[in-house]
């Protein structure tokens, strides 16, 4: 599914970008544009960054 509608960036793409080193919403935006439009998705991107960082490692995807 798309997380960022403005830039048509999916959750799968975001996970790949985060895993490849983007650790802030700004770095994600610099990498793929997600979050650089209306900004409505930035909180979800932040949540995904925190999940990937292991802060919510007890939560299963899906
Ligand atoms: S939905 Fe991502 S910037 Fe608008």
mmCIF file of N, CA and C and ligand atoms in Angstrom:
data_model
loop_
_atom_site.group_PDB
_atom_site.id
_atom_site.type_symbol
_atom_site.label_atom_id
_atom_site.label_comp_id
_atom_site.label_asym_id
_atom_site.label_seq_id
_atom_site.Cartn_x
_atom_site.Cartn_y
_atom_site.Cartn_z
ATOM 1 N N UNK A 1 0.839 -1.198 0.000
ATOM 2 C CA UNK A 1 0.000 0.000 0.000
ATOM 3 C C UNK A 1 0.877 1.252 0.000
ATOM 4 N N UNK A 2 0.310 2.343 -0.480
ATOM 5 C CA UNK A 2 1.057 3.593 -0.474
ATOM 6 C C UNK A 2 0.988 4.246 0.907
ATOM 7 N N UNK A 3 2.142 4.644 1.401
ATOM 8 C CA UNK A 3 2.185 5.458 2.619
ATOM 9 C C UNK A 3 2.125 6.931 2.222
ATOM 10 N N UNK A 4 2.913 7.291 1.228
ATOM 11 C CA UNK A 4 2.931 8.676 0.750
ATOM 12 C C UNK A 4 2.205 8.758 -0.586
ATOM 13 N N UNK A 5 1.030 9.329 -0.550
ATOM 14 C CA UNK A 5 0.234 9.436 -1.776
ATOM 15 C C UNK A 5 0.805 10.500 -2.706
ATOM 16 N N UNK A 6 1.327 11.574 -2.145
ATOM 17 C CA UNK A 6 1.855 12.662 -2.980
ATOM 18 C C UNK A 6 2.951 12.162 -3.909
ATOM 19 N N UNK A 7 3.815 11.301 -3.380
ATOM 20 C CA UNK A 7 4.973 10.836 -4.140
ATOM 21 C C UNK A 7 4.839 9.377 -4.550
ATOM 22 N N UNK A 8 3.678 8.774 -4.260
ATOM 23 C CA UNK A 8 3.423 7.379 -4.634
ATOM 24 C C UNK A 8 4.537 6.458 -4.150
ATOM 25 N N UNK A 9 4.827 6.530 -2.853
ATOM 26 C CA UNK A 9 5.848 5.675 -2.246
ATOM 27 C C UNK A 9 5.148 4.678 -1.334
ATOM 28 N N UNK A 10 5.454 3.397 -1.536
ATOM 29 C CA UNK A 10 4.783 2.338 -0.787
ATOM 30 C C UNK A 10 5.515 2.011 0.506
ATOM 31 N N UNK A 11 4.817 1.284 1.380
ATOM 32 C CA UNK A 11 5.447 0.845 2.622
ATOM 33 C C UNK A 11 6.668 -0.037 2.349
ATOM 34 N N UNK A 12 6.587 -0.874 1.324
ATOM 35 C CA UNK A 12 7.719 -1.745 0.999
ATOM 36 C C UNK A 12 8.934 -0.917 0.596
ATOM 37 N N UNK A 13 8.709 0.097 -0.228
ATOM 38 C CA UNK A 13 9.819 0.967 -0.626
ATOM 39 C C UNK A 13 10.408 1.684 0.584
ATOM 40 N N UNK A 14 9.535 2.133 1.478
ATOM 41 C CA UNK A 14 10.010 2.872 2.648
ATOM 42 C C UNK A 14 10.864 1.991 3.551
ATOM 43 N N UNK A 15 10.433 0.739 3.747
ATOM 44 C CA UNK A 15 11.219 -0.163 4.582
ATOM 45 C C UNK A 15 12.606 -0.361 3.966
ATOM 46 N N UNK A 16 12.662 -0.521 2.641
ATOM 47 C CA UNK A 16 13.952 -0.700 1.981
ATOM 48 C C UNK A 16 14.847 0.519 2.192
ATOM 49 N N UNK A 17 14.256 1.697 2.058
ATOM 50 C CA UNK A 17 15.029 2.928 2.212
ATOM 51 C C UNK A 17 15.519 3.081 3.646
ATOM 52 N N UNK A 18 14.640 2.777 4.602
ATOM 53 C CA UNK A 18 15.024 2.884 6.011
ATOM 54 C C UNK A 18 16.131 1.879 6.329
ATOM 55 N N UNK A 19 15.972 0.655 5.810
ATOM 56 C CA UNK A 19 16.986 -0.376 6.076
ATOM 57 C C UNK A 19 18.312 -0.052 5.402
ATOM 58 N N UNK A 20 18.259 0.726 4.330
ATOM 59 C CA UNK A 20 19.507 1.081 3.653
ATOM 60 C C UNK A 20 20.166 2.299 4.282
ATOM 61 N N UNK A 21 19.590 2.797 5.369
ATOM 62 C CA UNK A 21 20.325 3.803 6.132
ATOM 63 C C UNK A 21 19.587 5.077 6.491
ATOM 64 N N UNK A 22 18.434 5.344 5.898
ATOM 65 C CA UNK A 22 17.711 6.565 6.249
ATOM 66 C C UNK A 22 17.142 6.435 7.659
ATOM 67 N N UNK A 23 17.522 7.341 8.547
ATOM 68 C CA UNK A 23 17.107 7.215 9.944
ATOM 69 C C UNK A 23 16.285 8.398 10.425
ATOM 70 N N UNK A 24 15.978 9.326 9.528
ATOM 71 C CA UNK A 24 15.100 10.437 9.863
ATOM 72 C C UNK A 24 14.109 10.639 8.727
ATOM 73 N N UNK A 25 13.003 11.331 9.047
ATOM 74 C CA UNK A 25 12.012 11.625 8.012
ATOM 75 C C UNK A 25 12.661 12.430 6.883
ATOM 76 N N UNK A 26 13.565 13.326 7.240
ATOM 77 C CA UNK A 26 14.222 14.143 6.211
ATOM 78 C C UNK A 26 15.079 13.289 5.282
ATOM 79 N N UNK A 27 15.788 12.327 5.852
ATOM 80 C CA UNK A 27 16.630 11.473 5.006
ATOM 81 C C UNK A 27 15.774 10.632 4.073
ATOM 82 N N UNK A 28 14.617 10.177 4.568
ATOM 83 C CA UNK A 28 13.695 9.442 3.705
ATOM 84 C C UNK A 28 13.208 10.347 2.572
ATOM 85 N N UNK A 29 12.859 11.579 2.922
ATOM 86 C CA UNK A 29 12.386 12.523 1.911
ATOM 87 C C UNK A 29 13.469 12.808 0.882
ATOM 88 N N UNK A 30 14.708 12.955 1.344
ATOM 89 C CA UNK A 30 15.806 13.206 0.417
ATOM 90 C C UNK A 30 16.010 12.021 -0.519
ATOM 91 N N UNK A 31 15.746 10.825 -0.006
ATOM 92 C CA UNK A 31 16.006 9.620 -0.771
ATOM 93 C C UNK A 31 14.930 9.352 -1.820
ATOM 94 N N UNK A 32 13.660 9.516 -1.445
ATOM 95 C CA UNK A 32 12.592 9.097 -2.353
ATOM 96 C C UNK A 32 11.491 10.132 -2.517
ATOM 97 N N UNK A 33 11.548 11.200 -1.754
ATOM 98 C CA UNK A 33 10.529 12.243 -1.872
ATOM 99 C C UNK A 33 9.375 12.086 -0.907
ATOM 100 N N UNK A 34 9.219 10.889 -0.309
ATOM 101 C CA UNK A 34 8.103 10.673 0.611
ATOM 102 C C UNK A 34 8.178 11.646 1.782
ATOM 103 N N UNK A 35 7.094 12.337 2.047
ATOM 104 C CA UNK A 35 7.061 13.288 3.139
ATOM 105 C C UNK A 35 7.376 14.714 2.715
ATOM 106 N N UNK A 36 7.774 14.883 1.466
ATOM 107 C CA UNK A 36 8.175 16.218 1.019
ATOM 108 C C UNK A 36 7.037 16.971 0.328
ATOM 109 N N UNK A 37 5.850 16.319 0.268
ATOM 110 C CA UNK A 37 4.703 16.995 -0.327
ATOM 111 C C UNK A 37 3.854 17.653 0.741
ATOM 112 N N UNK A 38 2.653 17.104 0.943
ATOM 113 C CA UNK A 38 1.718 17.734 1.881
ATOM 114 C C UNK A 38 2.116 17.529 3.336
ATOM 115 N N UNK A 39 2.911 16.494 3.592
ATOM 116 C CA UNK A 39 3.365 16.231 4.952
ATOM 117 C C UNK A 39 2.457 15.315 5.760
ATOM 118 N N UNK A 40 1.347 14.891 5.171
ATOM 119 C CA UNK A 40 0.390 14.075 5.924
ATOM 120 C C UNK A 40 0.968 12.717 6.326
ATOM 121 N N UNK A 41 1.961 12.241 5.611
ATOM 122 C CA UNK A 41 2.490 10.906 5.852
ATOM 123 C C UNK A 41 3.694 10.902 6.779
ATOM 124 N N UNK A 42 4.153 12.069 7.204
ATOM 125 C CA UNK A 42 5.420 12.101 7.940
ATOM 126 C C UNK A 42 5.345 11.354 9.260
ATOM 127 N N UNK A 43 4.180 11.392 9.921
ATOM 128 C CA UNK A 43 4.072 10.683 11.194
ATOM 129 C C UNK A 43 4.159 9.179 10.970
ATOM 130 N N UNK A 44 3.555 8.702 9.882
ATOM 131 C CA UNK A 44 3.634 7.269 9.597
ATOM 132 C C UNK A 44 5.063 6.860 9.227
ATOM 133 N N UNK A 45 5.753 7.721 8.488
ATOM 134 C CA UNK A 45 7.151 7.446 8.159
ATOM 135 C C UNK A 45 7.974 7.381 9.444
ATOM 136 N N UNK A 46 7.739 8.321 10.352
ATOM 137 C CA UNK A 46 8.452 8.314 11.634
ATOM 138 C C UNK A 46 8.193 7.021 12.394
ATOM 139 N N UNK A 47 6.942 6.568 12.394
ATOM 140 C CA UNK A 47 6.605 5.306 13.061
ATOM 141 C C UNK A 47 7.369 4.146 12.434
ATOM 142 N N UNK A 48 7.467 4.149 11.107
ATOM 143 C CA UNK A 48 8.162 3.058 10.417
ATOM 144 C C UNK A 48 9.651 3.077 10.755
ATOM 145 N N UNK A 49 10.232 4.281 10.831
ATOM 146 C CA UNK A 49 11.643 4.390 11.212
ATOM 147 C C UNK A 49 11.850 3.806 12.604
ATOM 148 N N UNK A 50 10.949 4.138 13.522
ATOM 149 C CA UNK A 50 11.081 3.635 14.895
ATOM 150 C C UNK A 50 10.897 2.122 14.947
ATOM 151 N N UNK A 51 9.959 1.612 14.165
ATOM 152 C CA UNK A 51 9.772 0.161 14.110
ATOM 153 C C UNK A 51 11.040 -0.527 13.614
ATOM 154 N N UNK A 52 11.615 0.015 12.545
ATOM 155 C CA UNK A 52 12.815 -0.595 11.967
ATOM 156 C C UNK A 52 14.002 -0.477 12.905
ATOM 157 N N UNK A 53 13.990 0.541 13.748
ATOM 158 C CA UNK A 53 15.068 0.717 14.711
ATOM 159 C C UNK A 53 14.939 -0.253 15.882
ATOM 160 N N UNK A 54 13.842 -1.002 15.911
ATOM 161 C CA UNK A 54 13.691 -2.021 16.934
ATOM 162 C C UNK A 54 12.957 -1.546 18.162
ATOM 163 N N UNK A 55 12.420 -0.339 18.115
ATOM 164 C CA UNK A 55 11.735 0.179 19.290
ATOM 165 C C UNK A 55 10.400 -0.514 19.520
ATOM 166 N N UNK A 56 9.888 -1.138 18.459
ATOM 167 C CA UNK A 56 8.609 -1.846 18.570
ATOM 168 C C UNK A 56 8.780 -3.264 18.025
ATOM 169 N N UNK A 57 9.894 -3.884 18.386
ATOM 170 C CA UNK A 57 10.246 -5.158 17.778
ATOM 171 C C UNK A 57 9.278 -6.270 18.181
ATOM 172 N N UNK A 58 8.450 -6.015 19.152
ATOM 173 C CA UNK A 58 7.486 -7.036 19.539
ATOM 174 C C UNK A 58 6.191 -6.948 18.731
ATOM 175 N N UNK A 59 6.114 -5.991 17.844
ATOM 176 C CA UNK A 59 4.927 -5.840 17.013
ATOM 177 C C UNK A 59 5.181 -6.491 15.661
ATOM 178 N N UNK A 60 4.351 -7.437 15.322
ATOM 179 C CA UNK A 60 4.489 -8.112 14.033
ATOM 180 C C UNK A 60 3.921 -7.257 12.917
ATOM 181 N N UNK A 61 4.576 -7.291 11.784
ATOM 182 C CA UNK A 61 4.069 -6.584 10.612
ATOM 183 C C UNK A 61 2.794 -7.257 10.127
ATOM 184 N N UNK A 62 1.925 -6.468 9.612
ATOM 185 C CA UNK A 62 0.734 -7.019 9.018
ATOM 186 C C UNK A 62 -0.423 -6.977 9.947
HETATM 187 S S1 LIG B 1 1.247 11.972 1.455
HETATM 188 FE FE1 LIG B 1 3.392 12.062 1.685
HETATM 189 S S2 LIG B 1 3.845 14.170 1.400
HETATM 190 FE FE2 LIG B 1 1.694 14.058 1.035
#
